[in-house]
Coordinates of C-alpha atoms (C1' of nucleotides) in Angstrom, one line a residue:
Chain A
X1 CA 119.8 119.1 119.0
X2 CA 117.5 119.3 122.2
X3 CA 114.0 118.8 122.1
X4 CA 112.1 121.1 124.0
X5 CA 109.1 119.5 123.8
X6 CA 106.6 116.7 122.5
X7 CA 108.9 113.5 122.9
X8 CA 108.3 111.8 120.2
X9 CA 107.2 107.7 120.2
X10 CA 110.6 106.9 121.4
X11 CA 110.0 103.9 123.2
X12 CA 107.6 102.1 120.3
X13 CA 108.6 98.9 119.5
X14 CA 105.4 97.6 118.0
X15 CA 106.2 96.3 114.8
X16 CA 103.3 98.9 113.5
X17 CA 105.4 102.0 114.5
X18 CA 108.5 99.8 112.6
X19 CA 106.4 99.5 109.5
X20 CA 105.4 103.2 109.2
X21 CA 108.7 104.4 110.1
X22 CA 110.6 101.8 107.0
X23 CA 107.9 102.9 104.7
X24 CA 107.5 106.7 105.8
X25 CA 111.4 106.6 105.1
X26 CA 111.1 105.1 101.5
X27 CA 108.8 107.8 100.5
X28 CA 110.6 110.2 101.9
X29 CA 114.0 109.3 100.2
X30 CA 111.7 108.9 96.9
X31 CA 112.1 104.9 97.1
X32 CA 108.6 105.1 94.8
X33 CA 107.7 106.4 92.4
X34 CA 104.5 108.8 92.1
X35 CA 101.1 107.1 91.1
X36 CA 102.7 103.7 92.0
X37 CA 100.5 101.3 93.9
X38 CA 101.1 99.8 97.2
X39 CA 99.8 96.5 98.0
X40 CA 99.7 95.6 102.0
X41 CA 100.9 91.8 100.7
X42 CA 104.3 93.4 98.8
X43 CA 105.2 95.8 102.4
X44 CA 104.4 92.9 104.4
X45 CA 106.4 90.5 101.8
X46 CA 109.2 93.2 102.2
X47 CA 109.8 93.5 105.9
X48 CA 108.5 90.1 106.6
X49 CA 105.6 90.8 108.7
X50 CA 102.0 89.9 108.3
X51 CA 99.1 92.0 107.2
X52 CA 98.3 93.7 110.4
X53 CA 101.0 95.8 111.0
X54 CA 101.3 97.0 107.7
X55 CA 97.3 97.8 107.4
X56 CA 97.1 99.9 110.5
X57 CA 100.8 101.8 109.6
X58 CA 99.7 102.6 105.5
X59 CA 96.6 103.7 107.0
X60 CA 97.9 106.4 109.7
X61 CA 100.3 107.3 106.5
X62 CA 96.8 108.1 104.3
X63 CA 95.5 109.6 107.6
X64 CA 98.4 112.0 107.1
X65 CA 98.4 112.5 103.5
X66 CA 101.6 111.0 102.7
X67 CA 99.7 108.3 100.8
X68 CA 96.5 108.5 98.9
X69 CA 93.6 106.4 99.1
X70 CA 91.9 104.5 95.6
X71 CA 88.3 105.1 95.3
X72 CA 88.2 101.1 94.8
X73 CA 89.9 100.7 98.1
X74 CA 93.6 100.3 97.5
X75 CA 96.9 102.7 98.4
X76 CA 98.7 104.7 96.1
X77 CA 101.7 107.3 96.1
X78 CA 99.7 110.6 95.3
X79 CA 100.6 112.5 92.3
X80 CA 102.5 115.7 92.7
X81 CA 100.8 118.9 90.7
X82 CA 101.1 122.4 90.3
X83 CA 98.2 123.5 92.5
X84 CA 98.9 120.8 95.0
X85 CA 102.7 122.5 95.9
X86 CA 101.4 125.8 95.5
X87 CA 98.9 124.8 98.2
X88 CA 101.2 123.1 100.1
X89 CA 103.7 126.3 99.8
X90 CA 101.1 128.4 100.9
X91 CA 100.2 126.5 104.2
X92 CA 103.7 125.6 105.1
X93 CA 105.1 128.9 105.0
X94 CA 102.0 130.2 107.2
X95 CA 102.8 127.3 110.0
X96 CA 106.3 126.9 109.5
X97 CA 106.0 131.1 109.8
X98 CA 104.0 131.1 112.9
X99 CA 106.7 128.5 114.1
X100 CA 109.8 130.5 113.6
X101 CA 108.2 133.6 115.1
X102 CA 107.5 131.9 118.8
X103 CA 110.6 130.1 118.4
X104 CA 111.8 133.7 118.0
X105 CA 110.0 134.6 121.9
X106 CA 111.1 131.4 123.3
X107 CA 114.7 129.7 122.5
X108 CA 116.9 129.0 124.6
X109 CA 120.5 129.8 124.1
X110 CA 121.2 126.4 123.8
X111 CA 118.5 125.6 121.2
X112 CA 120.0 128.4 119.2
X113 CA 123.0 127.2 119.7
X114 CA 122.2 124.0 118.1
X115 CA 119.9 125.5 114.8
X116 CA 123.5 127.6 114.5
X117 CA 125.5 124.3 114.0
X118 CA 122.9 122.7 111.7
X119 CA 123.2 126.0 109.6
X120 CA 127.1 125.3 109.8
X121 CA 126.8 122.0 108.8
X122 CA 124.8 122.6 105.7
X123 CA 127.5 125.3 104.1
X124 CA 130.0 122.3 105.0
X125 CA 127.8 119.8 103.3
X126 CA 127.0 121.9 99.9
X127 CA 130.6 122.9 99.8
X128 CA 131.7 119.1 99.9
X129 CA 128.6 118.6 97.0
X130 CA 127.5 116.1 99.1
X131 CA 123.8 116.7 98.5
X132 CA 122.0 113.9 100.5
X133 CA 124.1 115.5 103.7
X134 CA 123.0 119.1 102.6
X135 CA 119.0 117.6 102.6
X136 CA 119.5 116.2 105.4
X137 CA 121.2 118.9 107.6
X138 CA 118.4 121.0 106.1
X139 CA 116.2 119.3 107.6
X140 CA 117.7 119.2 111.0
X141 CA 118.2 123.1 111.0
X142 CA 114.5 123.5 109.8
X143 CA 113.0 121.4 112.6
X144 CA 115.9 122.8 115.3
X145 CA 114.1 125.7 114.9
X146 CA 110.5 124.5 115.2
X147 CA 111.4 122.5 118.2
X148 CA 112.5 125.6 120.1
X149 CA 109.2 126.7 119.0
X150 CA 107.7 124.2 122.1
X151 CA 104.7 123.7 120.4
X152 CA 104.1 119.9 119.8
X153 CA 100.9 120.5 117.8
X154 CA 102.6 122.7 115.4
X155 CA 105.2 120.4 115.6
X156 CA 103.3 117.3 114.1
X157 CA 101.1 119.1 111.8
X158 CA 104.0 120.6 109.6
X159 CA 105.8 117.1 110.4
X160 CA 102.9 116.2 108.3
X161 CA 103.7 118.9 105.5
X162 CA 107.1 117.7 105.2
X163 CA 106.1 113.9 104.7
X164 CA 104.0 115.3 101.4
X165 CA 106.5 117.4 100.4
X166 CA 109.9 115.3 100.6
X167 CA 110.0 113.4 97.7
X168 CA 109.4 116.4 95.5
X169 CA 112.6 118.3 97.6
X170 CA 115.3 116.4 95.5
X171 CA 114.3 118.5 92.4
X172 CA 116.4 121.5 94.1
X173 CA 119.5 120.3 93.4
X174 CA 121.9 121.4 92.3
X175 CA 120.5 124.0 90.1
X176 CA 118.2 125.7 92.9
X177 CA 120.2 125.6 95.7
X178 CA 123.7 126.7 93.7
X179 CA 121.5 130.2 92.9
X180 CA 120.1 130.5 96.5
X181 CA 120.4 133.0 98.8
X182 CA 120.4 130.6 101.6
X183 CA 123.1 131.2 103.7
X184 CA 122.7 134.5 104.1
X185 CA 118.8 134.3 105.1
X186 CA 119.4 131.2 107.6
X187 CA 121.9 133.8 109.1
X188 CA 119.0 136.5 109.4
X189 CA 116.8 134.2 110.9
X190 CA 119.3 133.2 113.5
X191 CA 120.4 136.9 114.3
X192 CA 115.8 137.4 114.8
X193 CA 116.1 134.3 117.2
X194 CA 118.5 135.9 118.9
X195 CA 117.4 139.6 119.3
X196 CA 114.0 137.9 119.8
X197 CA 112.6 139.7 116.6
X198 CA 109.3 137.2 115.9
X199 CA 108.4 139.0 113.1
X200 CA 111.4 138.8 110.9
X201 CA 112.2 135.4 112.0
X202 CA 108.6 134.6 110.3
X203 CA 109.4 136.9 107.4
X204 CA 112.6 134.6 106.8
X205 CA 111.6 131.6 107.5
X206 CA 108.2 132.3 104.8
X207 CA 110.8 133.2 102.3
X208 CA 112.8 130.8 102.1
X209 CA 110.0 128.5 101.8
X210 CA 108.4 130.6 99.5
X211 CA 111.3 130.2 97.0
X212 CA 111.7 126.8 97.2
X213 CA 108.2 125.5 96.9
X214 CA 107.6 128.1 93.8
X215 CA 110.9 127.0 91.7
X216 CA 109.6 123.2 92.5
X217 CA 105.7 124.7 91.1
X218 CA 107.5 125.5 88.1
X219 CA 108.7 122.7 87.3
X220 CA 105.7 120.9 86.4
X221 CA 104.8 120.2 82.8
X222 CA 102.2 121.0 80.6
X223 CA 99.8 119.1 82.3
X224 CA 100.5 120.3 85.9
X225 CA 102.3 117.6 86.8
X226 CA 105.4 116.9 88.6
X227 CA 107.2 114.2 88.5
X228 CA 110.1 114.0 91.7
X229 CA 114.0 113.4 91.0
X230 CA 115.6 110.3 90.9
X231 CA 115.4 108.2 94.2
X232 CA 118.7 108.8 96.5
X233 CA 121.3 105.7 96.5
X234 CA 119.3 102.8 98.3
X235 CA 120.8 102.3 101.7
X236 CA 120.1 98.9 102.9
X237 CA 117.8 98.8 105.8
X238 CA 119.2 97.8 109.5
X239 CA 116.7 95.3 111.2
X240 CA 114.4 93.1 109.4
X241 CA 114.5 89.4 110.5
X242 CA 115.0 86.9 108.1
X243 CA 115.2 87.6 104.2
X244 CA 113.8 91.0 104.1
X245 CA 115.0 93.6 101.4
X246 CA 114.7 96.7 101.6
X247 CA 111.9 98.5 98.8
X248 CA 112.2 98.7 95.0
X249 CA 110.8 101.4 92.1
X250 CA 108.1 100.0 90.5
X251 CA 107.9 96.8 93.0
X252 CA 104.9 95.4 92.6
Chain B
X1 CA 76.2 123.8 100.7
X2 CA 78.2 123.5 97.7
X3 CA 81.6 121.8 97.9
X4 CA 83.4 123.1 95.1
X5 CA 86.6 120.7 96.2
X6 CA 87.8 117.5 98.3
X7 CA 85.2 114.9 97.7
X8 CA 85.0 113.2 100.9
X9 CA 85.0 109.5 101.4
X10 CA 81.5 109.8 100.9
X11 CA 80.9 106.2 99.3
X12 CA 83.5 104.5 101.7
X13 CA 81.4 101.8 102.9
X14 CA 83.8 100.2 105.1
X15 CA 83.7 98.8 109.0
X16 CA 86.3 101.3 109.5
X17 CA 85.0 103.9 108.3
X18 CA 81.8 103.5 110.2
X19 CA 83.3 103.1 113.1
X20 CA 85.5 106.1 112.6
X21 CA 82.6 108.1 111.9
X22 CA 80.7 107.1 115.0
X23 CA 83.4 107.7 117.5
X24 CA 84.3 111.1 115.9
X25 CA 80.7 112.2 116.3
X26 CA 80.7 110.2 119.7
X27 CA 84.2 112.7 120.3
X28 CA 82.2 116.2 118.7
X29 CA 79.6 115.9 120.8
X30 CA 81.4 115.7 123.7
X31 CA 80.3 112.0 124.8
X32 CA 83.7 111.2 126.1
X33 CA 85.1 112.5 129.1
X34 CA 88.7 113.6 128.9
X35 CA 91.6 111.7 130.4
X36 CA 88.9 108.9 130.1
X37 CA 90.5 105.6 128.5
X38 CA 88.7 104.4 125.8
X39 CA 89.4 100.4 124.9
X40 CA 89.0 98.3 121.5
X41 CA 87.2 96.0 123.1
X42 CA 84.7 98.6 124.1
X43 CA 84.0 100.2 121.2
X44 CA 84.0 97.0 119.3
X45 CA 81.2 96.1 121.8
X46 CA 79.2 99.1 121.7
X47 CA 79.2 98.8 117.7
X48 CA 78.5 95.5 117.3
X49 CA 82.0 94.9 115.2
X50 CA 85.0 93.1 115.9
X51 CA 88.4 94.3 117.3
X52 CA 89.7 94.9 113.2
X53 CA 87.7 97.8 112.3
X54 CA 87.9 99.5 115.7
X55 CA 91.7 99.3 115.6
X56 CA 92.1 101.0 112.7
X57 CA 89.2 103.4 113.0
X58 CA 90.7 104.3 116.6
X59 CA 94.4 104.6 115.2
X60 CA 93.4 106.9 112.4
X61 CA 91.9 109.3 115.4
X62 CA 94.9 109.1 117.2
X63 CA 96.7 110.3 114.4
X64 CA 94.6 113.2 113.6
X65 CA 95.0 114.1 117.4
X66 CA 91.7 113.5 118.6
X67 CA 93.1 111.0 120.9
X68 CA 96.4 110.3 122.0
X69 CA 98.2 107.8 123.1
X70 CA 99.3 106.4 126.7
X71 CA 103.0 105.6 127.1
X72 CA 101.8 102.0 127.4
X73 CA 99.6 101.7 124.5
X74 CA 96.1 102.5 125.2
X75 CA 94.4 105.2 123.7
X76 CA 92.5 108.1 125.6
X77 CA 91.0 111.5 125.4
X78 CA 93.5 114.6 125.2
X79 CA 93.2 116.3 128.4
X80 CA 92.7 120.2 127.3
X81 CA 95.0 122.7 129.0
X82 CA 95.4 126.4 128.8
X83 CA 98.8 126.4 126.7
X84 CA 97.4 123.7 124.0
X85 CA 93.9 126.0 123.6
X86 CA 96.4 128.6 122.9
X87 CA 98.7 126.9 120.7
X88 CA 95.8 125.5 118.5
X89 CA 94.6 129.2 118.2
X90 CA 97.3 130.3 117.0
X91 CA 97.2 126.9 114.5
X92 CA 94.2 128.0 114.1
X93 CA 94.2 131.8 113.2
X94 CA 96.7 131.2 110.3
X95 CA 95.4 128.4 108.6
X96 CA 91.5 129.7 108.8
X97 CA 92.7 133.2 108.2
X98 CA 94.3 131.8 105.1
X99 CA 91.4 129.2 103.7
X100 CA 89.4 133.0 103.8
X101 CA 91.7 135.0 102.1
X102 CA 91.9 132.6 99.3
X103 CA 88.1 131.9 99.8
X104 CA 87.7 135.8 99.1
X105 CA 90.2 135.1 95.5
X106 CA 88.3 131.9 94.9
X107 CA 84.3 132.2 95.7
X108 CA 81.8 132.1 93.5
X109 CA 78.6 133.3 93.8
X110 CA 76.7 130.6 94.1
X111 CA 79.2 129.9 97.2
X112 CA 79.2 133.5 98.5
X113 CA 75.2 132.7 98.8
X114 CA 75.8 129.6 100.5
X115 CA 78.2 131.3 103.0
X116 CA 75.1 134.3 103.8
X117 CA 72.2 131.6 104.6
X118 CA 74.5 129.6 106.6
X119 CA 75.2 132.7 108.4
X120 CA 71.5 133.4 108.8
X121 CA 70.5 130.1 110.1
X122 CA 72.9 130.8 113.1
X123 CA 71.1 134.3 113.8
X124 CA 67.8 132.3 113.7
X125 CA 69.2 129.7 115.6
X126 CA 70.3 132.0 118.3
X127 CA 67.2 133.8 118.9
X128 CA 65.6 131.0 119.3
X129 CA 67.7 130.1 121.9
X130 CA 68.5 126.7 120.2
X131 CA 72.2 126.2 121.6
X132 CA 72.3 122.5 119.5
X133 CA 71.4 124.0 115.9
X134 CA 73.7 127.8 117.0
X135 CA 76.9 125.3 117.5
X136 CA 75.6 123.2 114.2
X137 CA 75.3 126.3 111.8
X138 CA 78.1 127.7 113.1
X139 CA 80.3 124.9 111.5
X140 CA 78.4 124.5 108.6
X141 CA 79.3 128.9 108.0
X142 CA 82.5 127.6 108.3
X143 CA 83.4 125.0 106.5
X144 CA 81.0 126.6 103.5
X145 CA 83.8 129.5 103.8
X146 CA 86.6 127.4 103.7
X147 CA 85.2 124.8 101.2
X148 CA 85.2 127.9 98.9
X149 CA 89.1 128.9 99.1
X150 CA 89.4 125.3 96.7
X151 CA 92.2 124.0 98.6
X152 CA 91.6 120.2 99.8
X153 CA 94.4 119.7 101.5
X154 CA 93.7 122.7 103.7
X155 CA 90.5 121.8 104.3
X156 CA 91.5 118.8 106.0
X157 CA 93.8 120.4 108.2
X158 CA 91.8 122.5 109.6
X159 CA 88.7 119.6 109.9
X160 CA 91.4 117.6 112.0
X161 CA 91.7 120.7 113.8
X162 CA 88.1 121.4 115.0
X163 CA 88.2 117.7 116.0
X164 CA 90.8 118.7 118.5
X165 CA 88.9 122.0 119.6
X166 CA 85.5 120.5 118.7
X167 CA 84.4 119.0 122.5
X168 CA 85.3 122.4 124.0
X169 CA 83.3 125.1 122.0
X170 CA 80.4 124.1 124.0
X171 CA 82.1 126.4 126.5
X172 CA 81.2 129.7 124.5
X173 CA 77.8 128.7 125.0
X174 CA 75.9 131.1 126.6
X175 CA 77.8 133.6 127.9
X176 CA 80.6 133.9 125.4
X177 CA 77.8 134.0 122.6
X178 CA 75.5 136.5 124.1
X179 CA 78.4 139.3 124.4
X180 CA 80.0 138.5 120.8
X181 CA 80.3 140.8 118.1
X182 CA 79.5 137.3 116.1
X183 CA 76.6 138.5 113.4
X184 CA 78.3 141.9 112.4
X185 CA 81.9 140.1 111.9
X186 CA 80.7 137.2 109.7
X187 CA 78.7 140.4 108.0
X188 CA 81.6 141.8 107.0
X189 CA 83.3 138.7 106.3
X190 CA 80.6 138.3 103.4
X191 CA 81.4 141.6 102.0
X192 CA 85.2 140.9 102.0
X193 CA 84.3 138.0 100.1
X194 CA 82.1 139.7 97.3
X195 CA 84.4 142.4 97.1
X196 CA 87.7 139.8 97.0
X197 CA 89.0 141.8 99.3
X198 CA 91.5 138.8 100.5
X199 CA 93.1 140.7 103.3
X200 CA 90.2 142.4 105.1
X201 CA 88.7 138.2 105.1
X202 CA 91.7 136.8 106.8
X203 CA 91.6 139.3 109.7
X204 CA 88.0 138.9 110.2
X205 CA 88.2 135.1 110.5
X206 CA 91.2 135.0 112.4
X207 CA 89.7 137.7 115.2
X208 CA 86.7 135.4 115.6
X209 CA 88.6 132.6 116.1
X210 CA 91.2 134.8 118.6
X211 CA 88.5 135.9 120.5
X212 CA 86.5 132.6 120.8
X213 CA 89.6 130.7 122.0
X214 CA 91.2 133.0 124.4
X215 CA 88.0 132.9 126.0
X216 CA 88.3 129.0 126.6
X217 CA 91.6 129.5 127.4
X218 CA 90.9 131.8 130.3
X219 CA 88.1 129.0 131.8
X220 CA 91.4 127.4 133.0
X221 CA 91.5 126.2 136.4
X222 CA 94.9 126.8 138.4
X223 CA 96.9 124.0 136.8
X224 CA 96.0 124.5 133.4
X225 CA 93.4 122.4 132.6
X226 CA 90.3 122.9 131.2
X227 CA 86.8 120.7 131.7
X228 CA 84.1 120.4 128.5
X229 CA 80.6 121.7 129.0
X230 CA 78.1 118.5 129.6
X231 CA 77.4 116.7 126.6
X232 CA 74.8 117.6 124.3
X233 CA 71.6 115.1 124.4
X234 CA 72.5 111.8 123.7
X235 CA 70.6 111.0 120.3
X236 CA 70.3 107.6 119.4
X237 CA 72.6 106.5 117.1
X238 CA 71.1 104.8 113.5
X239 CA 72.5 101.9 111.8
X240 CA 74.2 99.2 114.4
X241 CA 73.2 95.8 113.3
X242 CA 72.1 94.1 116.4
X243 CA 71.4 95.3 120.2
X244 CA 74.6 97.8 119.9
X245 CA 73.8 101.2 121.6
X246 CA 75.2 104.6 121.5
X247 CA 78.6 105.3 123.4
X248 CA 78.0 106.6 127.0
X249 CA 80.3 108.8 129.6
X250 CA 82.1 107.5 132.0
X251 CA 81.9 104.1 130.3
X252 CA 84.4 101.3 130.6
Chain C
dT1 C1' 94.4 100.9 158.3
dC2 C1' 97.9 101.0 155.1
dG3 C1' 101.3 99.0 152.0
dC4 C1' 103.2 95.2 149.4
dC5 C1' 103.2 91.1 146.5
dG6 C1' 101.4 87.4 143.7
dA7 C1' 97.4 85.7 141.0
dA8 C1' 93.7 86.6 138.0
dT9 C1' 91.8 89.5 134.6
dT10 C1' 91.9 92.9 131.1
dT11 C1' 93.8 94.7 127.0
dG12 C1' 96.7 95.6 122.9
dT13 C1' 99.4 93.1 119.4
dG14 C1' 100.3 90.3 115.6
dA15 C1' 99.2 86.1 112.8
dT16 C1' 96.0 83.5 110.2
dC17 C1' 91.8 82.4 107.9
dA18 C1' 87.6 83.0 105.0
dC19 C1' 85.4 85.8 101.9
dA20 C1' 84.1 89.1 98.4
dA21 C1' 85.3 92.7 95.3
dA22 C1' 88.6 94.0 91.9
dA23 C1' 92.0 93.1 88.6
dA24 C1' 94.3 90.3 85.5
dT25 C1' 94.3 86.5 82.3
dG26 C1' 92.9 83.7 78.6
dC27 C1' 89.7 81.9 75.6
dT28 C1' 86.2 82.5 72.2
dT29 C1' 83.9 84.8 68.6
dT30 C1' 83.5 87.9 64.8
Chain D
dA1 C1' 93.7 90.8 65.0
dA2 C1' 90.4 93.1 68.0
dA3 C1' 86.6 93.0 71.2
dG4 C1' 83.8 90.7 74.4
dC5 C1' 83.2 87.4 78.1
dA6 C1' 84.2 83.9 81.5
dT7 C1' 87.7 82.2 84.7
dT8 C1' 91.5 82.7 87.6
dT9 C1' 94.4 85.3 90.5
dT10 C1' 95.2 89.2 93.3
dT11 C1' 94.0 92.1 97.1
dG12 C1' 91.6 94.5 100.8
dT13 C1' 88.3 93.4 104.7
dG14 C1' 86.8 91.7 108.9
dA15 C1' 86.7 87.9 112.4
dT16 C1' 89.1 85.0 115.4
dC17 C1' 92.9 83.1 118.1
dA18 C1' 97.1 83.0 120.9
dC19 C1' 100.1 85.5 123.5
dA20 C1' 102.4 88.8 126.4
dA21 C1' 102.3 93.1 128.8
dA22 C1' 99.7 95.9 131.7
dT23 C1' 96.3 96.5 135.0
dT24 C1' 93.4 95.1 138.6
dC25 C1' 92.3 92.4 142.5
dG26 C1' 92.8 90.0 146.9
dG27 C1' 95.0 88.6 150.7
dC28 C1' 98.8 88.8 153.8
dG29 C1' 101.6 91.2 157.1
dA30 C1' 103.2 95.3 159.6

DNA sequence: TCGCCGAATTTGTGATCACAAAAATGCTTT
DNA sequence: AAAGCATTTTTGTGATCACAAATTCGGCGA
């Protein structure tokens, strides 16, 4: 999968870029649970660092919305409603849109080449059942096509988008994704890429997301609230020096 | 002004948040040059406060995109370039174009009058010649528009956005102004939004906005890159315990 | 004068500590 | 047993320190 643009920070070792990438991962595979309350002592606790790491990595994560902040200063999970997905819909399929329509005007054969396989490996994945895989190669395939987009700003902000959104992306399976019609638009979009059609490639792109993001809207109870799917099985982490675990539901 | 949504962290009485406040405005009003470096230990003497606060204060920033990051960790002001004025345009265009199409489904009237004095006080503003309060009012007409679509999370998007664009729309000032179609497009804005016509909002916002930034993006010199209008008058900053002064160009 | 290399300085990083606000606990009283 | 209140514990905040990497500076040699 080449990366036209905006390398990423590659090369960070600081243990604050190893913080927010352990706990941008837990929320992503649903580790906690909505509402829950992070403490800076139980992330440090858990990756066995001290406090300053942790602070400055739960902080960029608030910074991007992927955590919320307490009014009495402490960090918390934010709650999934209604109106906050139907928000989030609404933005993401105007910049992940705009994204697939100059990715339209400027991939390269490779870079189509590689959105193609990811598109592949997805069919292989859902027909295995293997829905962690599927997820995952869904998300390669989304962001092999806003890499080709070259636009690192875009890149980050629906980067962004997808780190308040994840959790809540488990809830598609299997009943969604078994009705979808998503083979057949991924191959749409690829055929725009490749005949350079930006505005179908948008069209696509906004409807797939569209779909998604409304059957997840629906799912929330009488009180506008959605509450995400069970957690994926907990893969242990790599690193961590001495005695750290890897995070817990309802630590704390 | 009324803010029907997204209570800020208005009682957030922090170090950080002080200092992440002051540097913003520091970044608005175009007080840094770009490319300059910009050191803890700089801003943690110009405020009076230790290393702590700035760190985090500064990391939040970078994470917003109003700075970035060197390859070897120290933090700077984005360059500007021709292709990243472009890109956040087009960032731009969608996301504002959207806050108005939903501000033309969502305002009330009270709003709607809020939105037509803002727009006022620029014309006022303008004849006077007052380039300071033009630049002021014409954020305040914005964000009163998209405070009124209702949708926080949007609104912060595009607030980090204007951070990024913010040091560079001194540039329109005056020629750009004098030869815009400014007062009879935010006109009919207004009457898109009293007649809820959501489409006919969303292309008037998003033509401003094309027009204002291709402009900038044609003040490009040969490689690209794109130098901010002097800084506005330094005004003193308030607070700042003891013998701490305001930031300064070229410092460091 | 220019380029190179080692020392001195600057600068970001992470740990630790003291402190105050917030939350939890437990005791008392009705 | 429930509600109020004081005490203890938890938790975020900000300052300080030690350290290593990066940068700058100064002098030497070509």
């Amino acid at each position: 999968m080449p990366r036209a643009v905006a390398p990423p920070d590659a090369t960070d070792t600081s243990l604050r870029q190893q913080v927010y990438e352990s706990v941008r991962e837990a929320l992503t595979m649903g580790r906690f649970a909505p509402g829950q309350k992070v403490t800076f002592r139980y992330v440090a606790g858990v990756l066995g660092v001290s406090l300053t790491p942790v602070r400055e990595a739960l902080r960029r994560l608030v910074a991007e919305g992927a955590f919320e902040m307490n009014p009495n200063r402490s960090v918390r999970v934010p709650l999934m409603t209604r109106d906050k997905v139907l928000e989030l819909r609404d933005i993401r399929m105007e910049l992940e849109g705009l994204a697939s329509a100059k990715a339209a005007m400027a991939a390269t054969r490779s870079q189509i080449a590689g959105i193609r396989r990811a598109a592949r490996e997805i069919i292989v994945a859902r027909n295995r059942g293997d829905g962690a895989t599927d997820r995952q190669k869904v998300r390669e395939y989304h962001f092999a096509v806003y890499a080709a987009a070259g636009q690192p700003t875009l890149l980050r902000l629906i980067e962004s988008l997808w780190l308040q959104t994840g959790p809540y992306m488990n809830l598609l399976y299997p009943d969604f994704i078994s009705s979808s019609r998503g083979p057949a638009g991924r191959q749409r979009l690829i055929e725009a890429l490749q005949t350079r059609n930006a505005a179908a490639a948008r069209r696509e792109m906004a409807e797939d997301i569209r779909r998604a993001l409304s059957y997840v809207a629906d799912l929330a109870d009488e009180n506008g609230n959605i509450a995400p799917a069970a957690p994926t099985a907990v893969t242990r982490r790599r690193r961590q020096p001495a005695g750290a675990a890897s995070f817990d539901l309802h630590a704390n």
